[in-house]
PDB file of C-alpha atoms and ligand atoms in Angstrom:
ATOM      1  CA  MET D 466     -10.892 -21.634  14.062  1.00 47.00           C
ATOM      2  CA  THR D 467      -9.482 -18.114  14.244  1.00 51.00           C
ATOM      3  CA  THR D 468      -9.398 -16.229  17.549  1.00 58.00           C
ATOM      4  CA  PRO D 469     -11.109 -12.807  17.721  1.00 62.00           C
ATOM      5  CA  ALA D 470      -8.767 -10.007  16.598  1.00 75.00           C
ATOM      6  CA  ALA D 471      -7.250  -7.928  19.391  1.00 81.00           C
ATOM      7  CA  ALA D 472      -7.976  -4.187  19.780  1.00 89.00           C
ATOM      8  CA  LEU D 473      -5.385  -2.019  18.065  1.00 97.00           C
ATOM      9  CA  SER D 474      -3.273   0.605  19.786  1.00 98.00           C
ATOM     10  CA  LEU D 475      -1.080   2.270  17.160  1.00 98.00           C
ATOM     11  CA  LEU D 476      -1.349   2.798  13.400  1.00 98.00           C
ATOM     12  CA  SER D 477       1.852   2.971  11.347  1.00 98.00           C
ATOM     13  CA  VAL D 478       1.411   4.705   8.018  1.00 99.00           C
ATOM     14  CA  VAL D 479       4.247   3.708   5.687  1.00 99.00           C
ATOM     15  CA  ILE D 480       4.914   6.061   2.783  1.00 98.00           C
ATOM     16  CA  PRO D 481       7.605   5.360   0.153  1.00 98.00           C
ATOM     17  CA  ALA D 482       8.923   8.531  -1.465  1.00 97.00           C
ATOM     18  CA  ARG D 483      11.299   9.306  -4.273  1.00 95.00           C
ATOM     19  CA  ASP D 484      11.714  12.818  -5.603  1.00 94.00           C
ATOM     20  CA  GLU D 485       8.541  14.157  -4.003  1.00 95.00           C
ATOM     21  CA  GLU D 486       9.784  17.531  -2.715  1.00 95.00           C
ATOM     22  CA  ASP D 487       6.665  19.324  -3.944  1.00 94.00           C
ATOM     23  CA  CYS D 488       4.104  17.127  -2.235  1.00 95.00           C
ATOM     24  CA  ILE D 489       5.668  15.213   0.648  1.00 97.00           C
ATOM     25  CA  ALA D 490       5.142  17.969   3.244  1.00 98.00           C
ATOM     26  CA  SER D 491       1.459  18.429   2.463  1.00 97.00           C
ATOM     27  CA  THR D 492       0.897  14.662   2.303  1.00 98.00           C
ATOM     28  CA  VAL D 493       2.377  14.213   5.786  1.00 98.00           C
ATOM     29  CA  GLU D 494       0.766  17.311   7.297  1.00 98.00           C
ATOM     30  CA  HIS D 495      -2.730  16.573   5.980  1.00 98.00           C
ATOM     31  CA  LEU D 496      -2.486  12.990   7.123  1.00 98.00           C
ATOM     32  CA  HIS D 497      -1.286  13.950  10.585  1.00 98.00           C
ATOM     33  CA  ILE D 498      -4.043  16.541  11.040  1.00 98.00           C
ATOM     34  CA  GLU D 499      -6.760  14.131   9.920  1.00 98.00           C
ATOM     35  CA  LEU D 500      -5.510  11.349  12.196  1.00 98.00           C
ATOM     36  CA  ARG D 501      -5.131  13.673  15.155  1.00 98.00           C
ATOM     37  CA  LEU D 502      -8.618  15.126  14.689  1.00 98.00           C
ATOM     38  CA  ARG D 503     -10.072  11.631  14.541  1.00 98.00           C
ATOM     39  CA  ASN D 504      -8.060  10.460  17.571  1.00 98.00           C
ATOM     40  CA  VAL D 505      -6.129   7.799  15.711  1.00 98.00           C
ATOM     41  CA  PRO D 506      -2.849   7.074  17.542  1.00 98.00           C
ATOM     42  CA  HIS D 507      -0.257   7.010  14.789  1.00 98.00           C
ATOM     43  CA  GLU D 508       3.266   7.236  13.486  1.00 98.00           C
ATOM     44  CA  ILE D 509       4.159   8.216   9.935  1.00 99.00           C
ATOM     45  CA  ILE D 510       7.170   6.421   8.454  1.00 98.00           C
ATOM     46  CA  VAL D 511       8.428   7.902   5.200  1.00 98.00           C
ATOM     47  CA  VAL D 512      11.109   5.846   3.464  1.00 98.00           C
ATOM     48  CA  VAL D 513      13.074   7.938   1.020  1.00 97.00           C
ATOM     49  CA  ASP D 514      14.995   6.450  -1.820  1.00 91.00           C
ATOM     50  CA  ALA D 515      17.612   7.735  -4.206  1.00 71.00           C
ATOM     51  CA  SER D 516      16.164  11.231  -4.153  1.00 69.00           C
ATOM     52  CA  THR D 517      17.836  13.762  -6.391  1.00 81.00           C
ATOM     53  CA  ASP D 518      15.775  16.591  -4.942  1.00 92.00           C
ATOM     54  CA  ARG D 519      14.996  18.101  -1.502  1.00 95.00           C
ATOM     55  CA  THR D 520      12.632  15.370  -0.303  1.00 96.00           C
ATOM     56  CA  TRP D 521      14.938  14.218   2.509  1.00 96.00           C
ATOM     57  CA  LYS D 522      15.688  17.775   3.627  1.00 96.00           C
ATOM     58  CA  VAL D 523      11.993  18.701   3.704  1.00 97.00           C
ATOM     59  CA  LEU D 524      11.287  15.639   5.845  1.00 97.00           C
ATOM     60  CA  GLN D 525      14.105  16.458   8.259  1.00 97.00           C
ATOM     61  CA  GLU D 526      12.671  19.932   8.788  1.00 98.00           C
ATOM     62  CA  LEU D 527       9.175  18.564   9.268  1.00 98.00           C
ATOM     63  CA  ALA D 528      10.307  15.860  11.701  1.00 98.00           C
ATOM     64  CA  ALA D 529      11.820  18.526  13.942  1.00 98.00           C
ATOM     65  CA  LYS D 530       8.301  19.782  14.706  1.00 96.00           C
ATOM     66  CA  LEU D 531       6.274  16.594  14.245  1.00 98.00           C
ATOM     67  CA  PRO D 532       7.295  13.811  16.647  1.00 98.00           C
ATOM     68  CA  GLU D 533       4.959  11.319  14.944  1.00 98.00           C
ATOM     69  CA  LEU D 534       7.020  11.572  11.746  1.00 98.00           C
ATOM     70  CA  ARG D 535       9.870   9.086  11.309  1.00 98.00           C
ATOM     71  CA  PRO D 536      11.744   9.713   8.063  1.00 98.00           C
ATOM     72  CA  MET D 537      14.248   7.068   7.020  1.00 97.00           C
ATOM     73  CA  GLN D 538      16.480   6.376   4.066  1.00 96.00           C
ATOM     74  CA  ASN D 539      16.184   3.078   2.261  1.00 96.00           C
ATOM     75  CA  ASN D 540      19.440   1.224   2.770  1.00 93.00           C
ATOM     76  CA  SER D 541      18.636  -1.585   0.326  1.00 93.00           C
ATOM     77  CA  PRO D 542      19.043  -1.228  -3.442  1.00 94.00           C
ATOM     78  CA  PRO D 543      16.532   1.408  -4.578  1.00 94.00           C
ATOM     79  CA  GLY D 544      12.955   0.376  -5.269  1.00 95.00           C
ATOM     80  CA  PHE D 545       9.363   0.905  -4.181  1.00 96.00           C
ATOM     81  CA  GLY D 546       9.064  -2.571  -2.634  1.00 97.00           C
ATOM     82  CA  ALA D 547      12.371  -2.406  -0.794  1.00 97.00           C
ATOM     83  CA  ALA D 548      11.419   0.984   0.671  1.00 98.00           C
ATOM     84  CA  VAL D 549       7.997  -0.208   1.836  1.00 98.00           C
ATOM     85  CA  VAL D 550       9.449  -3.379   3.373  1.00 98.00           C
ATOM     86  CA  GLN D 551      12.010  -1.304   5.255  1.00 98.00           C
ATOM     87  CA  GLY D 552       9.173   0.814   6.636  1.00 98.00           C
ATOM     88  CA  LEU D 553       7.219  -2.303   7.618  1.00 98.00           C
ATOM     89  CA  ASP D 554      10.327  -3.735   9.308  1.00 98.00           C
ATOM     90  CA  ALA D 555      10.635  -0.559  11.391  1.00 98.00           C
ATOM     91  CA  MET D 556       6.983  -0.089  12.314  1.00 98.00           C
ATOM     92  CA  LYS D 557       6.077   0.123  15.987  1.00 98.00           C
ATOM     93  CA  GLY D 558       2.321  -0.107  15.432  1.00 98.00           C
ATOM     94  CA  ASP D 559       0.105  -3.150  15.435  1.00 97.00           C
ATOM     95  CA  ALA D 560      -1.406  -2.202  12.079  1.00 98.00           C
ATOM     96  CA  ALA D 561      -0.075  -0.557   8.927  1.00 98.00           C
ATOM     97  CA  VAL D 562      -1.480   1.457   6.069  1.00 98.00           C
ATOM     98  CA  ILE D 563       0.672   1.767   2.965  1.00 98.00           C
ATOM     99  CA  MET D 564       0.088   5.144   1.363  1.00 98.00           C
ATOM    100  CA  MET D 565       1.593   7.137  -1.507  1.00 98.00           C
ATOM    101  CA  ALA D 566       3.515  10.393  -1.122  1.00 97.00           C
ATOM    102  CA  ASP D 567       1.942  12.150  -4.091  1.00 95.00           C
ATOM    103  CA  GLU D 568      -1.394  13.105  -2.475  1.00 95.00           C
ATOM    104  CA  SER D 569      -3.244  10.565  -4.621  1.00 96.00           C
ATOM    105  CA  ASP D 570      -4.743   8.786  -1.632  1.00 98.00           C
ATOM    106  CA  ASP D 571      -7.344  10.376   0.630  1.00 98.00           C
ATOM    107  CA  CYS D 572      -6.418  10.836   4.325  1.00 98.00           C
ATOM    108  CA  ARG D 573     -10.051  10.248   5.283  1.00 98.00           C
ATOM    109  CA  ASP D 574      -9.795   6.770   3.797  1.00 98.00           C
ATOM    110  CA  VAL D 575      -6.908   6.056   6.202  1.00 98.00           C
ATOM    111  CA  VAL D 576      -9.283   6.755   9.096  1.00 98.00           C
ATOM    112  CA  ARG D 577     -11.893   4.426   7.535  1.00 98.00           C
ATOM    113  CA  TYR D 578      -9.227   1.728   7.199  1.00 98.00           C
ATOM    114  CA  TRP D 579      -8.364   2.115  10.883  1.00 98.00           C
ATOM    115  CA  GLU D 580     -12.025   1.838  11.884  1.00 98.00           C
ATOM    116  CA  LYS D 581     -12.533  -1.283   9.757  1.00 98.00           C
ATOM    117  CA  LEU D 582      -9.382  -2.898  11.163  1.00 98.00           C
ATOM    118  CA  ASN D 583     -10.674  -2.184  14.649  1.00 98.00           C
ATOM    119  CA  GLU D 584     -13.905  -3.983  13.844  1.00 97.00           C
ATOM    120  CA  GLY D 585     -11.761  -7.113  13.742  1.00 97.00           C
ATOM    121  CA  ASN D 586     -10.787  -7.356  10.068  1.00 98.00           C
ATOM    122  CA  GLU D 587      -7.222  -8.452   9.480  1.00 98.00           C
ATOM    123  CA  CYS D 588      -6.905  -6.657   6.133  1.00 98.00           C
ATOM    124  CA  VAL D 589      -8.886  -3.792   4.668  1.00 98.00           C
ATOM    125  CA  PHE D 590      -8.604  -3.260   0.923  1.00 98.00           C
ATOM    126  CA  GLY D 591      -9.898  -0.165  -0.817  1.00 98.00           C
ATOM    127  CA  SER D 592     -11.564  -0.228  -4.193  1.00 98.00           C
ATOM    128  CA  ARG D 593     -11.799   2.753  -6.497  1.00 98.00           C
ATOM    129  CA  PHE D 594     -14.094   0.788  -8.774  1.00 98.00           C
ATOM    130  CA  MET D 595     -17.090   0.037  -6.584  1.00 98.00           C
ATOM    131  CA  LYS D 596     -20.131   2.072  -5.591  1.00 98.00           C
ATOM    132  CA  GLY D 597     -18.941   5.020  -3.503  1.00 97.00           C
ATOM    133  CA  GLY D 598     -15.344   4.870  -4.822  1.00 98.00           C
ATOM    134  CA  GLY D 599     -13.825   6.870  -7.639  1.00 97.00           C
ATOM    135  CA  VAL D 600     -10.853   8.210  -9.549  1.00 96.00           C
ATOM    136  CA  ILE D 601     -10.089  11.728 -10.711  1.00 96.00           C
ATOM    137  CA  ASP D 602      -7.977  12.366 -13.749  1.00 94.00           C
ATOM    138  CA  TYR D 603      -6.759   8.778 -14.201  1.00 94.00           C
ATOM    139  CA  PRO D 604      -4.703   8.565 -17.446  1.00 93.00           C
ATOM    140  CA  ARG D 605      -6.763   6.557 -19.971  1.00 94.00           C
ATOM    141  CA  PHE D 606      -4.150   4.027 -21.031  1.00 92.00           C
ATOM    142  CA  LYS D 607      -3.135   3.370 -17.434  1.00 92.00           C
ATOM    143  CA  LEU D 608      -6.784   2.884 -16.516  1.00 95.00           C
ATOM    144  CA  PHE D 609      -7.217   0.385 -19.348  1.00 95.00           C
ATOM    145  CA  LEU D 610      -4.155  -1.596 -18.217  1.00 93.00           C
ATOM    146  CA  ASN D 611      -5.342  -1.435 -14.613  1.00 95.00           C
ATOM    147  CA  ARG D 612      -8.757  -2.866 -15.424  1.00 97.00           C
ATOM    148  CA  MET D 613      -7.215  -5.627 -17.565  1.00 96.00           C
ATOM    149  CA  ALA D 614      -4.733  -6.601 -14.850  1.00 95.00           C
ATOM    150  CA  ASN D 615      -7.377  -6.650 -12.123  1.00 97.00           C
ATOM    151  CA  PHE D 616      -9.751  -8.694 -14.279  1.00 97.00           C
ATOM    152  CA  PHE D 617      -6.937 -11.196 -14.887  1.00 96.00           C
ATOM    153  CA  LEU D 618      -6.225 -11.410 -11.129  1.00 97.00           C
ATOM    154  CA  ARG D 619      -9.889 -11.937 -10.294  1.00 98.00           C
ATOM    155  CA  ILE D 620     -10.001 -14.929 -12.624  1.00 97.00           C
ATOM    156  CA  LEU D 621      -6.574 -16.319 -11.678  1.00 96.00           C
ATOM    157  CA  PHE D 622      -7.225 -16.223  -7.930  1.00 97.00           C
ATOM    158  CA  ASN D 623     -10.999 -16.563  -8.003  1.00 97.00           C
ATOM    159  CA  ILE D 624     -11.492 -13.490  -5.813  1.00 97.00           C
ATOM    160  CA  ARG D 625     -14.081 -10.728  -5.831  1.00 95.00           C
ATOM    161  CA  LEU D 626     -11.583  -7.942  -5.207  1.00 97.00           C
ATOM    162  CA  ASN D 627     -11.417  -5.636  -8.244  1.00 97.00           C
ATOM    163  CA  ASP D 628      -8.585  -3.260  -7.223  1.00 98.00           C
ATOM    164  CA  THR D 629      -5.815  -5.616  -6.118  1.00 98.00           C
ATOM    165  CA  THR D 630      -3.051  -3.652  -7.851  1.00 97.00           C
ATOM    166  CA  ASN D 631      -3.447  -0.477  -5.790  1.00 98.00           C
ATOM    167  CA  ALA D 632      -0.888  -0.324  -2.963  1.00 98.00           C
ATOM    168  CA  PHE D 633      -3.049   1.820  -0.666  1.00 98.00           C
ATOM    169  CA  LYS D 634      -4.312  -0.859   1.710  1.00 98.00           C
ATOM    170  CA  ALA D 635      -4.364  -1.686   5.428  1.00 99.00           C
ATOM    171  CA  TYR D 636      -3.107  -4.711   7.318  1.00 98.00           C
ATOM    172  CA  ARG D 637      -2.766  -5.851  10.887  1.00 98.00           C
ATOM    173  CA  LYS D 638       0.881  -6.459  11.747  1.00 98.00           C
ATOM    174  CA  THR D 639       0.149 -10.153  12.244  1.00 97.00           C
ATOM    175  CA  VAL D 640      -0.760 -10.326   8.551  1.00 98.00           C
ATOM    176  CA  ILE D 641       2.408  -8.584   7.431  1.00 98.00           C
ATOM    177  CA  ASP D 642       4.506 -10.952   9.523  1.00 98.00           C
ATOM    178  CA  GLY D 643       2.529 -13.898   8.189  1.00 98.00           C
ATOM    179  CA  CYS D 644       3.234 -12.878   4.586  1.00 98.00           C
ATOM    180  CA  ARG D 645       7.002 -12.895   5.000  1.00 98.00           C
ATOM    181  CA  PRO D 646       9.420 -13.186   3.380  1.00 97.00           C
ATOM    182  CA  LEU D 647       8.321 -10.284   1.188  1.00 98.00           C
ATOM    183  CA  ILE D 648      10.363 -10.685  -1.947  1.00 98.00           C
ATOM    184  CA  SER D 649       9.236  -7.921  -4.340  1.00 97.00           C
ATOM    185  CA  PRO D 650      11.797  -5.121  -4.533  1.00 96.00           C
ATOM    186  CA  HIS D 651       9.730  -2.969  -6.878  1.00 95.00           C
ATOM    187  CA  PHE D 652       6.113  -1.977  -7.533  1.00 95.00           C
ATOM    188  CA  ASN D 653       5.186  -5.665  -7.657  1.00 96.00           C
ATOM    189  CA  LEU D 654       4.982  -5.569  -3.843  1.00 98.00           C
ATOM    190  CA  THR D 655       1.613  -3.903  -4.394  1.00 97.00           C
ATOM    191  CA  VAL D 656       0.185  -7.276  -5.457  1.00 98.00           C
ATOM    192  CA  GLU D 657       2.397  -9.590  -3.412  1.00 98.00           C
ATOM    193  CA  LEU D 658       0.982  -8.378  -0.094  1.00 98.00           C
ATOM    194  CA  PRO D 659      -2.775  -8.594  -0.747  1.00 98.00           C
ATOM    195  CA  LEU D 660      -2.569 -11.802  -2.768  1.00 98.00           C
ATOM    196  CA  LYS D 661      -0.438 -13.553  -0.141  1.00 98.00           C
ATOM    197  CA  ALA D 662      -2.708 -12.318   2.646  1.00 98.00           C
ATOM    198  CA  ILE D 663      -5.736 -13.767   0.844  1.00 98.00           C
ATOM    199  CA  VAL D 664      -4.040 -17.036  -0.126  1.00 98.00           C
ATOM    200  CA  ARG D 665      -2.670 -17.514   3.400  1.00 98.00           C
ATOM    201  CA  GLY D 666      -6.163 -17.262   4.849  1.00 98.00           C
ATOM    202  CA  TYR D 667      -6.337 -13.868   6.551  1.00 98.00           C
ATOM    203  CA  THR D 668      -9.725 -12.180   6.753  1.00 97.00           C
ATOM    204  CA  TRP D 669     -10.309  -9.191   4.504  1.00 98.00           C
ATOM    205  CA  THR D 670     -12.972  -6.704   3.626  1.00 98.00           C
ATOM    206  CA  VAL D 671     -13.321  -4.051   0.936  1.00 98.00           C
ATOM    207  CA  ILE D 672     -14.383  -0.417   1.269  1.00 98.00           C
ATOM    208  CA  PRO D 673     -14.782   2.260  -1.411  1.00 98.00           C
ATOM    209  CA  ILE D 674     -11.896   4.710  -1.689  1.00 98.00           C
ATOM    210  CA  THR D 675     -11.038   7.643  -3.911  1.00 98.00           C
ATOM    211  CA  TRP D 676      -7.870   8.417  -5.833  1.00 97.00           C
ATOM    212  CA  ARG D 677      -6.750  11.439  -7.762  1.00 96.00           C
ATOM    213  CA  ASN D 678      -3.834  11.853 -10.099  1.00 93.00           C
ATOM    214  CA  ARG D 679      -0.732  13.599  -8.828  1.00 88.00           C
ATOM    215  CA  ARG D 680      -0.521  17.343  -9.451  1.00 83.00           C
ATOM    216  CA  HIS D 681       3.223  17.637  -8.766  1.00 80.00           C
ATOM    217  CA  GLY D 682       6.270  15.609  -9.724  1.00 75.00           C
ATOM    218  CA  VAL D 683       6.490  12.757 -12.211  1.00 71.00           C
ATOM    219  CA  ALA D 684       5.256   9.162 -12.251  1.00 69.00           C
ATOM    220  CA  LYS D 685       7.892   6.612 -11.305  1.00 69.00           C
ATOM    221  CA  PHE D 686       5.928   3.594 -12.440  1.00 68.00           C
ATOM    222  CA  ARG D 687       7.158   2.136 -15.736  1.00 70.00           C
ATOM    223  CA  ILE D 688       4.937  -0.547 -17.185  1.00 69.00           C
ATOM    224  CA  LYS D 689       7.669  -1.895 -19.498  1.00 69.00           C
ATOM    225  CA  GLU D 690       9.998  -2.523 -16.545  1.00 68.00           C
ATOM    226  CA  MET D 691       7.285  -3.792 -14.231  1.00 77.00           C
ATOM    227  CA  GLY D 692       5.123  -6.029 -16.450  1.00 85.00           C
ATOM    228  CA  SER D 693       7.231  -9.162 -16.145  1.00 90.00           C
ATOM    229  CA  ARG D 694       7.863  -8.554 -12.444  1.00 94.00           C
ATOM    230  CA  TYR D 695       4.113  -8.386 -11.805  1.00 94.00           C
ATOM    231  CA  LEU D 696       3.619 -11.580 -13.766  1.00 94.00           C
ATOM    232  CA  PHE D 697       6.397 -13.284 -11.816  1.00 96.00           C
ATOM    233  CA  ILE D 698       4.965 -12.445  -8.403  1.00 97.00           C
ATOM    234  CA  CYS D 699       1.385 -13.285  -9.412  1.00 97.00           C
ATOM    235  CA  LEU D 700       2.460 -16.694 -10.693  1.00 97.00           C
ATOM    236  CA  TYR D 701       4.585 -17.260  -7.591  1.00 98.00           C
ATOM    237  CA  VAL D 702       1.609 -16.631  -5.281  1.00 98.00           C
ATOM    238  CA  TRP D 703      -0.675 -18.621  -7.622  1.00 98.00           C
ATOM    239  CA  LEU D 704       1.698 -21.595  -7.357  1.00 98.00           C
ATOM    240  CA  GLU D 705       1.603 -21.240  -3.584  1.00 98.00           C
ATOM    241  CA  LYS D 706      -2.209 -21.235  -3.643  1.00 97.00           C
ATOM    242  CA  TYR D 707      -2.616 -24.349  -5.728  1.00 96.00           C
ATOM    243  CA  PHE D 708       0.526 -26.400  -5.101  1.00 97.00           C
ATOM    244  CA  SER D 709       1.866 -25.750  -1.585  1.00 96.00           C
ATOM    245  CA  ARG D 710      -0.798 -27.898   0.093  1.00 96.00           C
ATOM    246  CA  GLY D 711      -1.476 -25.177   2.646  1.00 95.00           C
ATOM    247  CA  ASP D 712       2.053 -25.154   4.065  1.00 96.00           C
ATOM    248  CA  TYR D 713       2.039 -21.345   4.398  1.00 96.00           C
ATOM    249  CA  VAL D 714      -1.556 -20.844   5.503  1.00 96.00           C
ATOM    250  CA  ARG D 715      -1.957 -18.929   8.770  1.00 93.00           C
ATOM    251  CA  ARG D 716      -1.984 -21.122  11.869  1.00 84.00           C
TER     252      ARG D 716
HETATM  253  N1  GTP V 722      11.365   5.039  -1.739  1.00 54.98           N
HETATM  254  C1  GTP V 722      10.916   4.909  -2.998  1.00 54.98           C
HETATM  255  N2  GTP V 722       9.698   5.356  -3.298  1.00 54.98           N
HETATM  256  C2  GTP V 722       9.273   5.223  -4.574  1.00 54.98           C
HETATM  257  C3  GTP V 722      10.056   4.622  -5.597  1.00 54.98           C
HETATM  258  N3  GTP V 722       9.339   4.640  -6.747  1.00 54.98           N
HETATM  259  C4  GTP V 722       8.163   5.244  -6.446  1.00 54.98           C
HETATM  260  N4  GTP V 722       8.122   5.599  -5.149  1.00 54.98           N
HETATM  261  C5  GTP V 722       7.022   6.241  -4.430  1.00 54.98           C
HETATM  262  O1  GTP V 722       5.898   5.387  -4.548  1.00 54.98           O
HETATM  263  C6  GTP V 722       4.712   6.141  -4.682  1.00 54.98           C
HETATM  264  C7  GTP V 722       4.003   5.753  -5.974  1.00 54.98           C
HETATM  265  O2  GTP V 722       4.793   6.171  -7.083  1.00 54.98           O
HETATM  266  P1  GTP V 722       4.158   7.003  -8.295  1.00 54.98           P
HETATM  267  O3  GTP V 722       5.224   7.613  -9.097  1.00 54.98           O
HETATM  268  O4  GTP V 722       3.126   7.942  -7.751  1.00 54.98           O
HETATM  269  O5  GTP V 722       3.486   5.852  -9.136  1.00 54.98           O
HETATM  270  P2  GTP V 722       2.099   5.897  -9.802  1.00 54.98           P
HETATM  271  O6  GTP V 722       1.066   6.203  -8.768  1.00 54.98           O
HETATM  272  O7  GTP V 722       1.932   4.649 -10.566  1.00 54.98           O
HETATM  273  O8  GTP V 722       2.267   7.077 -10.803  1.00 54.98           O
HETATM  274  P3  GTP V 722       1.393   8.389 -10.909  1.00 54.98           P
HETATM  275  O9  GTP V 722       0.364   8.095 -11.906  1.00 54.98           O
HETATM  276  O10 GTP V 722       2.298   9.477 -11.342  1.00 54.98           O
HETATM  277  O11 GTP V 722       0.850   8.709  -9.540  1.00 54.98           O
HETATM  278  C8  GTP V 722       5.119   7.598  -4.599  1.00 54.98           C
HETATM  279  O12 GTP V 722       4.999   7.999  -3.253  1.00 54.98           O
HETATM  280  C9  GTP V 722       6.589   7.567  -5.026  1.00 54.98           C
HETATM  281  O13 GTP V 722       7.344   8.632  -4.479  1.00 54.98           O
HETATM  282  C10 GTP V 722      11.361   4.165  -5.234  1.00 54.98           C
HETATM  283  O14 GTP V 722      12.119   3.646  -6.051  1.00 54.98           O
HETATM  284  N5  GTP V 722      11.726   4.330  -3.934  1.00 54.98           N
HETATM  285 MG1   MG V 723       1.068   8.007  -7.817  1.00 54.98          MG
END
């Protein structure tokens, strides 16, 4: 039997960023304003990686006037997953939301995540593909691949979640700790976390969220480089689900 989830006191929003000089300031500022208006106690951890532009400098300037902002540089080999894990390692909150730097995710959804976590859920996953959710300007080929991958994951893991591959999700810290070690250095962390959380028996719920395509900067995601890494991590968690005899399930 699981014990009732404790009330939460601080939300850590972890944002990986590489070459996002044009959008990082507005992402952080909008998020901070929304969270402050809605009385969500928070810190914003931005983990910058191998930037060739002014991202780090912009964050330094912003941090001087925004005490809730904690910029850090990824000191592992570069990669989306490594940056997010470094942010999760440093978080002081008892819950985390992983969010993108490119203004694709909606700050109001972060508040909804916080509210749902506080209702006692251990994970809150957003879906852009359910009633009330939506996408704006999603590139067609990417959308096709996304729907294929999520269909495949639904079958493989026998779950009803239809947007597993999106990183923008919320977890209690107990879940993050229970999913360690996190081994994906790249974008494949986006599926390692939710799939492990589900397989290890944490409670989860789904809410509709919205997403819009970036208007500045360039996409860092490369399907050719990531395809086999996604497959690797999905099969790894699938093997855990069916062959580990519950050794890693939450206690
Ligand atoms: N620290 C760090 N952040 C990264 C790295 N690669 C991507 N990111 C960040 O991860 C987030 C998602 O990357 P995107 O380039 O937006 O990937 P995407 O959403 O698939 O691509 P778009 O369609 O262009 O939005 C952004 O905030 C990036 O700045 C990396 O190697 N290191
Ligand atoms: Mg993006």
